[in-house]
Short mmCIF file of C-alpha atoms in Angstrom, two decimals:
data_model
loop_
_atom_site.label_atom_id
_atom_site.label_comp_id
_atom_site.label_asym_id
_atom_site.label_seq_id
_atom_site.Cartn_x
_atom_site.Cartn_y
_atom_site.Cartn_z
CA UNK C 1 -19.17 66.17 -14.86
CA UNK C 2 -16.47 66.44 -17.42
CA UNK C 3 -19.15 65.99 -20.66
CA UNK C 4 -20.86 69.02 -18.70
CA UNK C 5 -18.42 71.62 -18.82
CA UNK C 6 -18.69 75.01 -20.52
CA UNK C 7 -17.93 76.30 -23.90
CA UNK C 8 -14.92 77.46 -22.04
CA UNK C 9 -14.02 74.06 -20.63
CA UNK C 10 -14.96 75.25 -17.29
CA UNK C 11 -16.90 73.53 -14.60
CA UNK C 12 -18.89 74.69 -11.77
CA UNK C 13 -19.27 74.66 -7.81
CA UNK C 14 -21.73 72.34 -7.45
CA UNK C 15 -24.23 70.43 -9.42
CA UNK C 16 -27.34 68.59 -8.73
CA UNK C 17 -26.87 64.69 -8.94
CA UNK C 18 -30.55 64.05 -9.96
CA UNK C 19 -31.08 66.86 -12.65
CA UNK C 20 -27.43 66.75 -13.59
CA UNK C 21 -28.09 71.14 -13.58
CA UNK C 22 -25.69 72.97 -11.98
CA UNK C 23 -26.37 74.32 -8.78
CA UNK C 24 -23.36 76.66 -9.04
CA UNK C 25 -22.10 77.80 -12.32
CA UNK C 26 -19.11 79.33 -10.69
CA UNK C 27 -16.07 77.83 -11.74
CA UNK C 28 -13.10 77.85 -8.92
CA UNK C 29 -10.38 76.19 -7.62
CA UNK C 30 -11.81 76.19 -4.38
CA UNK C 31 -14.92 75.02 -2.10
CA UNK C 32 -17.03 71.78 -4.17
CA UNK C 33 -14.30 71.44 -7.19
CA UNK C 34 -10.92 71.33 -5.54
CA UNK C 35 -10.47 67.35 -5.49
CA UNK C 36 -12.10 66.66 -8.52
CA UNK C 37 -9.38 68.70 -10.02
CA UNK C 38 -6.90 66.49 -7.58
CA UNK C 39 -8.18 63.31 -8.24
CA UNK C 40 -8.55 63.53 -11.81
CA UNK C 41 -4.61 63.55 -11.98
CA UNK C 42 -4.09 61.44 -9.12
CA UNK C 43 -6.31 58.61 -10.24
CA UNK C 44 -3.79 58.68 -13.17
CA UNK C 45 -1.10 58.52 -11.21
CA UNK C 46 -3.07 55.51 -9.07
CA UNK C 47 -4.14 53.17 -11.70
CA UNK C 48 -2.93 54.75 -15.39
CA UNK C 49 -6.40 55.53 -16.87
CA UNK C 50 -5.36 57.59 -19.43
CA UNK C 51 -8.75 59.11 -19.86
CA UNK C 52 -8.52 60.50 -16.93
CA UNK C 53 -5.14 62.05 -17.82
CA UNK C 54 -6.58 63.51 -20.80
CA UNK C 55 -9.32 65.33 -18.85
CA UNK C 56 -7.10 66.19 -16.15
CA UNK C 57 -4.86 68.10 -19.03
CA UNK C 58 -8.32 69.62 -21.04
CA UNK C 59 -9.70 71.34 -17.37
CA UNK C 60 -6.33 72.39 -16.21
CA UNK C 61 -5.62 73.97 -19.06
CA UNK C 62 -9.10 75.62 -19.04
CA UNK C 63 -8.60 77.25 -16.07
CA UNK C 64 -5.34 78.46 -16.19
CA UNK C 65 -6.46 80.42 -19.25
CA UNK C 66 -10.08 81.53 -18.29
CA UNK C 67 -9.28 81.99 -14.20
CA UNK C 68 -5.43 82.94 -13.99
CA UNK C 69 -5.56 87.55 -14.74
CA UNK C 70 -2.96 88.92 -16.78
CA UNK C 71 0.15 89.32 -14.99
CA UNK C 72 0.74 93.11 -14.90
CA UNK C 73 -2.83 93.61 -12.75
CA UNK C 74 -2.73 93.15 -8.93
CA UNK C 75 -3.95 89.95 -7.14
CA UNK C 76 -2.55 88.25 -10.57
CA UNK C 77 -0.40 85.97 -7.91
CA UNK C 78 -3.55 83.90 -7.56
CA UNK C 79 -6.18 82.32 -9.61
CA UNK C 80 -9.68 83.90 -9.39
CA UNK C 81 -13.37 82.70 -9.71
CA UNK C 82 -15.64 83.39 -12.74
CA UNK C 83 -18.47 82.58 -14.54
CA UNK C 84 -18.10 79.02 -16.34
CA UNK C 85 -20.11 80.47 -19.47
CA UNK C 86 -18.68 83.50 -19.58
CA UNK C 87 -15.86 83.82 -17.91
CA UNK C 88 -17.06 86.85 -15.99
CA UNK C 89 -15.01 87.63 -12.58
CA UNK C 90 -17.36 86.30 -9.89
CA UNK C 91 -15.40 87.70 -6.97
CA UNK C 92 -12.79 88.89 -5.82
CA UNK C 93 -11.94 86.79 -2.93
CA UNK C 94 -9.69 83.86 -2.70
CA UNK C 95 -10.72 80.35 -0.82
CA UNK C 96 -7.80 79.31 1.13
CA UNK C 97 -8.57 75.96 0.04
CA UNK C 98 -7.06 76.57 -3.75
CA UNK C 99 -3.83 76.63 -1.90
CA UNK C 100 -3.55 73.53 -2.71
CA UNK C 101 -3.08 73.94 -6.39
CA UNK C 102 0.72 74.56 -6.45
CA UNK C 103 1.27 70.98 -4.95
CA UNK C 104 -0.88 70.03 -7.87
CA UNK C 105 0.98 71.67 -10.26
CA UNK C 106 4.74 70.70 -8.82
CA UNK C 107 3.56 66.77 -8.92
CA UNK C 108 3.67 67.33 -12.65
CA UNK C 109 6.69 68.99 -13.04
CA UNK C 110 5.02 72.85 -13.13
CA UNK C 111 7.64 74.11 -11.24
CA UNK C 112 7.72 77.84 -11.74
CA UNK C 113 3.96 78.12 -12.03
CA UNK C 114 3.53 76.52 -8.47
CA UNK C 115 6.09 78.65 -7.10
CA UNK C 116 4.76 81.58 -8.24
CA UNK C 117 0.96 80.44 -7.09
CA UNK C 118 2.39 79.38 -3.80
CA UNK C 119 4.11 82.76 -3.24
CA UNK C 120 1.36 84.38 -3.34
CA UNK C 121 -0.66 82.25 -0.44
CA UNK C 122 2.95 82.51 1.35
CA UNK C 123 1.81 86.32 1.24
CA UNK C 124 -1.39 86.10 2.49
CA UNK C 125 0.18 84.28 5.72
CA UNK C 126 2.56 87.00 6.32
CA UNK C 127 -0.38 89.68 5.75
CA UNK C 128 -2.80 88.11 8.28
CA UNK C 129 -0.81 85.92 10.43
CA UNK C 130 -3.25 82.80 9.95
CA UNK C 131 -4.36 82.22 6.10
CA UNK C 132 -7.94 83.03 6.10
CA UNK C 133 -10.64 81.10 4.92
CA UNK C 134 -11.34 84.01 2.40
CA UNK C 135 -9.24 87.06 1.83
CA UNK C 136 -8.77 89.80 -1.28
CA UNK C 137 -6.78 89.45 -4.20
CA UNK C 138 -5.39 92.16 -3.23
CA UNK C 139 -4.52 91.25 0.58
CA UNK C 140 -6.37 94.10 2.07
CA UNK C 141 -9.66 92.69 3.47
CA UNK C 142 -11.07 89.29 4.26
CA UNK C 143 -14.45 87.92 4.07
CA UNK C 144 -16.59 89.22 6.98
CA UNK C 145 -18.73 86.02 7.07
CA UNK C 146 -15.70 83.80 6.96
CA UNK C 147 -12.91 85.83 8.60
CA UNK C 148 -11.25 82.36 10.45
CA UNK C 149 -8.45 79.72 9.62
CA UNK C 150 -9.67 76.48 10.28
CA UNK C 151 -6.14 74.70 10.44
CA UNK C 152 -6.13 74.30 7.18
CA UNK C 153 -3.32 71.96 5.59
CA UNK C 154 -3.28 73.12 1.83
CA UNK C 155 -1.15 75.60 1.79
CA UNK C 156 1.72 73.58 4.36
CA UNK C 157 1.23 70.59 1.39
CA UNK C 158 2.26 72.15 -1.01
CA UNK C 159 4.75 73.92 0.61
CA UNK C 160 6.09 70.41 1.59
CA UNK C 161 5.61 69.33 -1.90
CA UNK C 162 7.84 72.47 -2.86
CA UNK C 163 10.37 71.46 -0.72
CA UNK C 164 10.71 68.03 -1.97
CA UNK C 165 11.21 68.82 -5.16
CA UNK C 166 13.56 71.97 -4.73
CA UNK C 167 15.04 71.22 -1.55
CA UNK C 168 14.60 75.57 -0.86
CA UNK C 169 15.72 76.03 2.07
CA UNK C 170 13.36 79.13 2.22
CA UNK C 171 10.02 76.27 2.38
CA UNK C 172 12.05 74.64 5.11
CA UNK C 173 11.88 77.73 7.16
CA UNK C 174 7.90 78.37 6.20
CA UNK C 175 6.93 75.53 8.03
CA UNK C 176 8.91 76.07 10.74
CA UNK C 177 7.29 79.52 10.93
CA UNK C 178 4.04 77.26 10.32
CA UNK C 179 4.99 75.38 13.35
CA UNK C 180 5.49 78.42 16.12
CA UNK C 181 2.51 80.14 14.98
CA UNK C 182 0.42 76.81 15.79
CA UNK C 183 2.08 75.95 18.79
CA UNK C 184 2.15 79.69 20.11
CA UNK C 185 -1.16 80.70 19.18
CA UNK C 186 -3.63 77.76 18.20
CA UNK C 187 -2.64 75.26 20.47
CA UNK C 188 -5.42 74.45 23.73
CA UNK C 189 -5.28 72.40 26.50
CA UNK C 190 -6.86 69.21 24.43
CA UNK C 191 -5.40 69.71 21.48
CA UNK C 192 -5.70 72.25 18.72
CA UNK C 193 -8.20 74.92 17.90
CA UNK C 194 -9.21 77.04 14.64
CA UNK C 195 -9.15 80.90 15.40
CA UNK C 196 -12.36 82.74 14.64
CA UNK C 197 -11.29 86.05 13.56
CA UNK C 198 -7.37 86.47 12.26
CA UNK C 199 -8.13 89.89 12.21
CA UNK C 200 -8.23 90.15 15.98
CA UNK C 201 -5.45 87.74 16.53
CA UNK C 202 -7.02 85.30 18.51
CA UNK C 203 -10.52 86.57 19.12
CA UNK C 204 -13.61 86.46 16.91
CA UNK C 205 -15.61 88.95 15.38
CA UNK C 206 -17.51 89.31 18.93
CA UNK C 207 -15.10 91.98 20.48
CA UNK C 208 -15.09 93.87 17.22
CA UNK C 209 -18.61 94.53 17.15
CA UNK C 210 -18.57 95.57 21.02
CA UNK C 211 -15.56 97.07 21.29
CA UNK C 212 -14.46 98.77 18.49
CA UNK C 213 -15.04 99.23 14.77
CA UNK C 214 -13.31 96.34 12.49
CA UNK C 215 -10.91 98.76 10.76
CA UNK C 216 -9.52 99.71 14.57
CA UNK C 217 -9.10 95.99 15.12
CA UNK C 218 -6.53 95.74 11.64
CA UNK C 219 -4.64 98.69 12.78
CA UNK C 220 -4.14 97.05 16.28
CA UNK C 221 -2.76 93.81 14.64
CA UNK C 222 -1.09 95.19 12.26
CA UNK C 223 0.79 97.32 14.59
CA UNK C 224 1.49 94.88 16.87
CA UNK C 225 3.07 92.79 13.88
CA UNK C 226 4.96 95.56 12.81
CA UNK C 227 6.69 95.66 15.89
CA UNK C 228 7.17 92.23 16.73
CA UNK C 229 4.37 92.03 19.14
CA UNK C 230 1.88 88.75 19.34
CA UNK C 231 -1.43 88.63 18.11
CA UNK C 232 -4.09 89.65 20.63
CA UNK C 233 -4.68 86.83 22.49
CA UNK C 234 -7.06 88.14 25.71
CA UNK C 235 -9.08 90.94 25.68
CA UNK C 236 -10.91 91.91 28.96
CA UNK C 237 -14.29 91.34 29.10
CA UNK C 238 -14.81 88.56 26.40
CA UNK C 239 -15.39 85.15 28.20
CA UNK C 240 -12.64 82.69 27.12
CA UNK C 241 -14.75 80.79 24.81
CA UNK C 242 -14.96 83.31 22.44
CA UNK C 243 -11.02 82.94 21.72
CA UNK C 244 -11.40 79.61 19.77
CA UNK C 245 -13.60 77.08 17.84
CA UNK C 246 -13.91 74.18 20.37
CA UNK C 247 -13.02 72.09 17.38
CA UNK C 248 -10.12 70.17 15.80
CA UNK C 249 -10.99 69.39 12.61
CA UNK C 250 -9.20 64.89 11.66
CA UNK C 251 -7.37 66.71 8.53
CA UNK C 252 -5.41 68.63 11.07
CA UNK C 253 -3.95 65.08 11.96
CA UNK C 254 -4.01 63.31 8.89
CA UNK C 255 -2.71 66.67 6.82
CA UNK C 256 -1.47 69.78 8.32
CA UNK C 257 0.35 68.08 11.11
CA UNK C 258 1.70 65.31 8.92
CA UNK C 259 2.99 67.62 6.28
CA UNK C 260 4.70 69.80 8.59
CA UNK C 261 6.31 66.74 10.07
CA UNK C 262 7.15 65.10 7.08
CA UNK C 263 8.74 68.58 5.81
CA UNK C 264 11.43 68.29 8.91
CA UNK C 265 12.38 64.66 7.94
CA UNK C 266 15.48 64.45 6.47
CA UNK C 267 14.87 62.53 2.90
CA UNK C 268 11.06 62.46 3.37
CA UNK C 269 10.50 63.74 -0.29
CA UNK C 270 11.36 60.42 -1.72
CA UNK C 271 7.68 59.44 -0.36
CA UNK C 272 6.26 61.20 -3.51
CA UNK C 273 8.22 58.39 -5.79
CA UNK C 274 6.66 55.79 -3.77
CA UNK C 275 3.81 56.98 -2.80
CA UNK C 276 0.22 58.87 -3.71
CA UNK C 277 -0.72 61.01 -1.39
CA UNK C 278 -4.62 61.15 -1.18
CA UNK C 279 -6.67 64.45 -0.64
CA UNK C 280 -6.63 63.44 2.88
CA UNK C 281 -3.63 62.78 3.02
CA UNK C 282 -3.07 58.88 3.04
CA UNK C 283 0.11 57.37 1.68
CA UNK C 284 -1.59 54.71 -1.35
CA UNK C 285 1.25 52.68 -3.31
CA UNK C 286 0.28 52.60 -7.03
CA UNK C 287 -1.41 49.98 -9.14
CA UNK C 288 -0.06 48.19 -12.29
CA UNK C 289 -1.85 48.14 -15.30
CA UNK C 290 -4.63 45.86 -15.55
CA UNK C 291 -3.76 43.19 -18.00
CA UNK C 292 -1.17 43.07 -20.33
CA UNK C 293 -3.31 45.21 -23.39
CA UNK C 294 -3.31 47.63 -20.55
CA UNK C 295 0.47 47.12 -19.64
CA UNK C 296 1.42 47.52 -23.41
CA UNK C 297 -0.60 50.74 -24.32
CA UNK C 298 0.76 52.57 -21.00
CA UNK C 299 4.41 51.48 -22.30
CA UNK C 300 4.08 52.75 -25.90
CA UNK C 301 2.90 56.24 -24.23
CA UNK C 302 5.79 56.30 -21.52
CA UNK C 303 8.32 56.27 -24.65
CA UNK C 304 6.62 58.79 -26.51
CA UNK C 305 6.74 61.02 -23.72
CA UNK C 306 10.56 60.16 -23.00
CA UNK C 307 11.24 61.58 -26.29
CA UNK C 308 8.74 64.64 -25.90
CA UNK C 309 11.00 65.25 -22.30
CA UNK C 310 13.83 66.20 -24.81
CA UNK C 311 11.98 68.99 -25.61
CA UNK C 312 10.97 69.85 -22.70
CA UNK C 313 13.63 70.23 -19.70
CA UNK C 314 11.18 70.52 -17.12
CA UNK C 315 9.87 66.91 -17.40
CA UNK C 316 13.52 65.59 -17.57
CA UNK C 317 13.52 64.96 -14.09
CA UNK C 318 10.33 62.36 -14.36
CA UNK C 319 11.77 60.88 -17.91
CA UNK C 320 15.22 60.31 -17.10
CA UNK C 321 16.26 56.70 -15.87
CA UNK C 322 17.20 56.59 -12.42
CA UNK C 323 20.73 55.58 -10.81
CA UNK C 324 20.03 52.10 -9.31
CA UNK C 325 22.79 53.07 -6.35
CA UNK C 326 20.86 56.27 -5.66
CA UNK C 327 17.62 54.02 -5.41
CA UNK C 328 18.86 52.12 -2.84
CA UNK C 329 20.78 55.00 -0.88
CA UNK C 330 17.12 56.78 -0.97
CA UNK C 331 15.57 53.41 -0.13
CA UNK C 332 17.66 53.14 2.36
CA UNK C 333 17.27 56.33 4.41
CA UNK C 334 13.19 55.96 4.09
CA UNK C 335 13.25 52.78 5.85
CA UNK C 336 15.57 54.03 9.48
CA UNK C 337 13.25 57.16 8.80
CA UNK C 338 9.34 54.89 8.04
CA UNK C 339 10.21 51.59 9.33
CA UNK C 340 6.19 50.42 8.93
CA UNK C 341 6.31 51.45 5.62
CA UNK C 342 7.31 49.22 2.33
CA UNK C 343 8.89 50.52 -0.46
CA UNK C 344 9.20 48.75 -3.93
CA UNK C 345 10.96 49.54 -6.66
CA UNK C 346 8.42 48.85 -9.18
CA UNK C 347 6.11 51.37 -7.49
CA UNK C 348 8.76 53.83 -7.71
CA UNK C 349 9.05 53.20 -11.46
CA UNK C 350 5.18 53.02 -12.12
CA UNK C 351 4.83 56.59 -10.88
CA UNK C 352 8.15 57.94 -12.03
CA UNK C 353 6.79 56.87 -15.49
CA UNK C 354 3.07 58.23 -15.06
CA UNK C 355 4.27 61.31 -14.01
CA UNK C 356 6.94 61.83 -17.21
CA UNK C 357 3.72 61.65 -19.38
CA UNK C 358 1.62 63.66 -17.43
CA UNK C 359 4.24 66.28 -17.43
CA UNK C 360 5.02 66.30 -20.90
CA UNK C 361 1.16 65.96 -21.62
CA UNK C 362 0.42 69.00 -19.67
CA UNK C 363 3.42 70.78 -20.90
CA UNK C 364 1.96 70.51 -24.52
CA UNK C 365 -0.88 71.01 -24.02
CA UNK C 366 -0.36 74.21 -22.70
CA UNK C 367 1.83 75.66 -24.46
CA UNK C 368 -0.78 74.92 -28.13
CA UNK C 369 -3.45 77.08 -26.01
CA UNK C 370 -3.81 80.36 -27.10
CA UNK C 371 -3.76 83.26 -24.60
CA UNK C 372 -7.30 83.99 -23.06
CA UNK C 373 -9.05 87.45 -23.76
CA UNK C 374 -8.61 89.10 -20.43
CA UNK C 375 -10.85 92.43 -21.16
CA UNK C 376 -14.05 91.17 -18.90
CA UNK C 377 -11.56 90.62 -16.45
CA UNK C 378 -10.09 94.25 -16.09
CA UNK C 379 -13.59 95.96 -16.64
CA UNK C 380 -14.50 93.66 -13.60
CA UNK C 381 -11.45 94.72 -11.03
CA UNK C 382 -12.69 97.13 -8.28
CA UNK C 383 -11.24 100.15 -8.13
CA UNK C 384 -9.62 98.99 -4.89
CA UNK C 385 -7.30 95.99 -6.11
CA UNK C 386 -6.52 99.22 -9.11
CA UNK C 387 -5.13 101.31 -6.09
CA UNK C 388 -4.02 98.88 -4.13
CA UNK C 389 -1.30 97.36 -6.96
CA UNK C 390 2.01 99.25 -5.74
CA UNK C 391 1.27 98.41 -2.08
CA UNK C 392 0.59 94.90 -3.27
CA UNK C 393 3.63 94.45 -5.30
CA UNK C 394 5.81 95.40 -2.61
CA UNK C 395 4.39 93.09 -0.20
CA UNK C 396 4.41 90.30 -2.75
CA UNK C 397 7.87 90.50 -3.18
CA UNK C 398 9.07 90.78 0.08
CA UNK C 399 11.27 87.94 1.18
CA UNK C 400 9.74 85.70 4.13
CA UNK C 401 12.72 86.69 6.27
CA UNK C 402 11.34 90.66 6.55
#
């Protein structure tokens, strides 16, 4: 997959695993390409292949030149989807599932560019009251064929992620916000269920089309929001089943439950420093080189990027040695808090190490690109994101507490 990527060091949606054409030439952070982009850097962090590093750093960079729009046009807060060959905006929706590209970015140290990402998928939570499966860059529609959240855990990752690393207070209170919209409006007598429609609260697209038109159905919610009111949650005439999916998807328990929970336990963070955290959500420990060639060559390129780190503050945190008593204070508190889990020191140091040179890797990388021309991009912006900037801007920057 990596040999086939673009001129633009882009790769697409999906490709055909007999022809090795691709099926979709539209490169994303979302539906088909999201883990590759997440195991790429993970399997670093798992077993040290530095090729897979070095192709982590190549597409990452790629798209946050070709996919990420200047900063001063609206829906800039998130990354969009274009043509691999030419770069061309595709669409302008956003997948709910690229929300998991700020826990991506703060695992290497990106911390201002996962804030920022995350902010704006913090937005479209506030705008909605669910994060849809597809909404507009510029948070005034959603998709009409996929107008549902699906408990999704992305965006709740990375905002535990976030946490861990900052220790924000402000992320602390997301997920509890997180939490009471589950618990008030998703959970069922047998569990959990996705909503259908977040424009009707909790009913689907069903009572729109008999009812009322869909733009009378945003006005409702969003007045009811605006005054404090809850989501519609029955509406006369529509037999209960059309309220939910009768389905609970296993990453709601193996992800978006678990990183909520995780987010309220004191100390939990640590887990990152012993811990990978697959795309599922499974706690892996790390792996030590293979042999000792192996051992050797990931040494010499730990102390390169220990003196890179001096350069570049960010990474300092991965680079630095740690304080042996602090170790054992954090070692301590994991085990009363994950008593069936082991922790090791040398795993601790293996990915403490991986991740200094995948920071500073990244870092460099990025900042030799030059900046991408974004002219296709504003010729392709509707007219509607264009009028909808002010109104966007001011919800963007809105604390979570209004």
């Amino acid at each position: 997959m990596f040999d086939r990527r673009s001129s633009l060091g882009l790769v697409g949606g999906s490709i055909n695993v007999d022809s090795s054409a691709w099926v979709s030439r539209e490169a994303t952070t979302g539906p088909g390409v999201d883990s590759y982009y997440e195991y790429l850097l993970k399997s670093y962090l798992m077993f040290g292949n530095l090729e897979h590093l070095q192709m982590f750093t190549e597409l990452y960079g790629s798209v946050m030149q070709q996919l990420q729009p200047p900063s001063y046009l609206p829906g800039s807060a998130f990354l969009v989807s274009a043509h691999m060959d030419s770069g061309r905006l595709s669409r302008t929706f956003v997948s709910s599932l690229a929300a998991f590209w700020p826990a991506m970015q703060a695992l290497v140290g990106l911390e201002e560019e996962a804030v920022q990402l995350h902010e704006g998928f913090l937005s479209a939570w506030r705008e909605f009251g669910w994060l849809p499966e597809l909404f507009g860059l510029e948070l005034e529609q959603i998709d009409p064929h996929d107008p549902g959240y699906q408990l999704r855990p992305e965006s709740i990752e990375s905002n535990y992620i976030l946490y861990a690393l900052t220790q924000d207070p402000k992320y602390l209170d997301v997920a509890r916000r997180i939490q009471r919209i589950l618990n008030t409006h998703n959970r069922v007598k047998c569990g959990f269920a996705s909503i259908n429609n977040v424009t009707t609260g909790m009913l689907n697209d069903f009572w729109c089309r008999g009812k009322a038109s869909l733009n009378v159905c945003q006005v409702m919610l969003r007045q009811r929001t605006a005054t404090g009111q809850a989501p519609l949650q029955v509406c006369p005439g529509v037999p209960y089943a059309h309220h939910y999916s009768d389905i609970q998807e296993s990453y709601f328990l193996s992800e978006t439950v678990k990183y909520l929970y995780l987010t309220f336990v004191e100390g939990s963070g640590a887990l990152l420093d012993y811990f990978i955290f697959s795309t599922e959500g499974h706690l892996l420990p790390p792996q030590p080189p293979a042999d000792q060639e192996a051992a050797t060559a990931e040494e010499r390129v730990y102390l390169e990027a220990v003196a890179e780190s001096r350069h570049e503050s960010k990474c300092t945190r991965f680079c630095e040695t740690s304080n042996p008593v602090k170790q054992a204070a954090t070692v301590s508190q994991l085990q009363q808090a994950f008593p069936l889990l082991h922790f090791d020191a040398a795993d601790a140091e293996l990915i403490q190490r991986r991740r200094c040179v995948a920071c500073t890797q990244v870092t460099k990388h990025m900042g030799s690109k030059p900046a991408a021309d974004s002219s296709l991009k504003i010729e392709q912006l509707s007219s509607a994101i264009q009028t909808a900037y002010v109104r966007f801007k001011l919800r963007f920057n809105l604390q979570l507490s209004t």
